Short mmCIF file of C-alpha atoms in Angstrom, two decimals:
data_model
loop_
_atom_site.label_atom_id
_atom_site.label_comp_id
_atom_site.label_asym_id
_atom_site.label_seq_id
_atom_site.Cartn_x
_atom_site.Cartn_y
_atom_site.Cartn_z
CA MET A 1 -6.12 -26.26 17.46
CA PHE A 2 -5.90 -22.46 17.30
CA ARG A 3 -8.54 -20.71 15.24
CA GLU A 4 -8.45 -16.98 14.55
CA THR A 5 -11.65 -15.21 15.60
CA PRO A 6 -12.81 -12.57 13.15
CA ILE A 7 -12.89 -9.04 14.50
CA ASN A 8 -16.37 -7.57 14.45
CA PHE A 9 -15.80 -4.56 16.71
CA LEU A 10 -12.85 -2.45 17.81
CA CYS A 11 -12.93 0.15 20.54
CA VAL A 12 -10.62 2.99 19.57
CA SER A 13 -9.40 5.96 21.56
CA TRP A 14 -10.63 9.04 19.68
CA GLN A 15 -8.76 12.32 19.96
CA GLU A 16 -10.48 15.60 19.12
CA THR A 17 -9.31 18.95 17.88
CA LYS A 18 -10.99 21.93 16.28
CA VAL A 19 -10.23 23.18 12.77
CA GLU A 20 -10.82 26.92 12.50
CA ARG A 21 -12.22 28.57 9.37
CA ASP A 22 -8.77 29.59 8.21
CA GLY A 23 -7.84 25.90 8.06
CA LEU A 24 -5.63 25.92 11.12
CA ALA A 25 -6.17 23.22 13.70
CA SER A 26 -5.57 23.97 17.33
CA LEU A 27 -3.60 20.73 17.48
CA PHE A 28 -2.69 18.45 14.59
CA PRO A 29 -1.99 14.81 15.35
CA VAL A 30 1.43 13.27 15.03
CA HIS A 31 2.82 11.60 11.93
CA LYS A 32 1.12 8.24 12.55
CA PRO A 33 -1.35 6.07 10.65
CA GLY A 34 -5.01 6.15 11.59
CA ILE A 35 -8.62 6.95 10.79
CA TYR A 36 -10.31 10.32 11.01
CA LEU A 37 -13.65 12.07 10.88
CA TYR A 38 -14.54 15.70 10.19
CA THR A 39 -17.85 16.91 11.65
CA THR A 40 -19.70 20.17 12.01
CA MET A 41 -19.45 21.81 15.42
CA ASP A 42 -22.77 20.16 16.33
CA ARG A 43 -21.20 16.78 15.40
CA LYS A 44 -22.86 16.08 12.05
CA PRO A 45 -20.54 13.78 10.03
CA MET A 46 -18.99 15.51 7.02
CA TYR A 47 -16.08 13.31 5.89
CA VAL A 48 -14.38 10.10 6.97
CA GLY A 49 -10.98 8.82 5.87
CA ARG A 50 -7.84 6.86 6.67
CA ALA A 51 -4.18 7.72 6.24
CA GLU A 52 -0.66 6.37 6.60
CA ASP A 53 0.34 9.78 8.00
CA LEU A 54 -2.54 11.67 9.63
CA GLU A 55 -0.82 15.04 9.86
CA LYS A 56 0.25 14.93 6.21
CA ARG A 57 -3.26 13.94 5.11
CA PHE A 58 -4.88 16.80 7.03
CA GLN A 59 -2.50 19.26 5.38
CA GLU A 60 -3.42 17.78 1.97
CA HIS A 61 -7.13 18.33 2.69
CA LEU A 62 -6.40 22.02 3.33
CA SER A 63 -4.29 22.58 0.21
CA ASP A 64 -5.44 24.05 -3.10
CA ASN A 65 -4.72 20.61 -4.63
CA GLU A 66 -7.51 18.93 -2.62
CA PRO A 67 -9.72 17.27 -5.29
CA ASN A 68 -12.82 17.25 -3.06
CA LYS A 69 -13.77 20.92 -3.46
CA GLU A 70 -16.87 20.62 -1.25
CA LEU A 71 -14.71 19.39 1.64
CA LEU A 72 -12.09 22.06 0.97
CA ASN A 73 -14.73 24.80 0.93
CA PHE A 74 -16.24 23.46 4.17
CA LEU A 75 -12.85 23.43 5.92
CA ARG A 76 -12.02 26.93 4.71
CA THR A 77 -15.36 28.54 5.59
CA GLN A 78 -16.60 26.67 8.67
CA THR A 79 -15.18 25.77 12.05
CA ALA A 80 -15.15 21.97 12.23
CA ARG A 81 -14.42 19.22 14.68
CA LEU A 82 -11.71 16.74 13.73
CA TYR A 83 -11.67 13.35 15.40
CA TYR A 84 -8.85 10.88 14.81
CA ALA A 85 -7.63 7.56 16.16
CA ILE A 86 -4.21 6.01 15.73
CA GLU A 87 -4.31 2.56 14.08
CA GLU A 88 -1.20 0.87 12.72
CA ASP A 89 -2.86 -2.02 10.86
CA GLU A 90 -3.99 -1.09 7.31
CA ASP A 91 -6.65 -3.83 7.19
CA PHE A 92 -8.16 -2.50 10.43
CA ARG A 93 -8.00 1.11 9.17
CA SER A 94 -9.73 0.23 5.91
CA GLY A 95 -12.38 -1.86 7.66
CA MET A 96 -13.12 0.88 10.20
CA GLU A 97 -13.27 3.51 7.46
CA LEU A 98 -15.80 1.40 5.54
CA PHE A 99 -17.93 0.96 8.67
CA LEU A 100 -17.88 4.70 9.44
CA PHE A 101 -18.73 5.53 5.82
CA ASN A 102 -21.67 3.10 5.74
CA TYR A 103 -22.98 3.94 9.22
CA LEU A 104 -22.52 7.72 9.25
CA CYS A 105 -23.15 8.55 5.56
CA PRO A 106 -20.88 11.63 5.68
CA TRP A 107 -21.90 14.43 3.31
CA PHE A 108 -18.60 15.00 1.50
CA ASN A 109 -17.29 11.49 0.82
CA ASP A 110 -17.37 10.92 -2.94
CA ASN A 111 -16.45 7.22 -3.12
CA THR A 112 -17.12 4.11 -1.10
CA PRO A 113 -13.91 3.07 0.68
CA SER A 114 -12.37 -0.28 -0.23
CA ALA A 115 -11.79 -2.88 2.47
CA LYS A 116 -11.53 -6.65 2.87
CA ARG A 117 -14.23 -6.50 5.54
CA GLU A 118 -16.16 -3.93 7.53
CA ILE A 119 -15.07 -3.52 11.15
CA SER A 120 -17.44 -1.82 13.58
CA VAL A 121 -15.93 0.83 15.78
CA ASN A 122 -17.15 3.04 18.59
CA LEU A 123 -18.08 6.60 17.60
CA PRO A 124 -16.64 9.74 19.14
CA ASP A 125 -18.86 11.10 21.93
CA GLY A 126 -21.90 12.91 20.55
CA VAL A 127 -21.45 11.86 16.91
CA THR A 128 -24.47 10.17 15.36
CA SER A 129 -25.48 9.11 11.88
CA LEU A 130 -27.45 11.56 9.73
#
């Protein structure tokens, strides 16, 4: 009889780009679903999230309508690293986001992400919890 094994860890392929103080990224990701992490240039975690469309979500973070004013101010005044990984499955995205939130304790996340279960994921090179 087949029994589904629960996923406890996923290894994702992180991409990295730099977001300049003016809010322009040297390379925005494509219009795909995934998870993402903003850090300082010395890789301190600042914000973690998930999106159906990564490029659209990054543009929303940089707009005047961004509700998280601390994150908006950070992105407009500091050069930041942006890490992202493509992930099609919403349950995986939400589980990975919850793990990153709990493990990294990013400074600018206001609310605990919702997920059915936490899914551990590898961190981008050099990123550690606070």
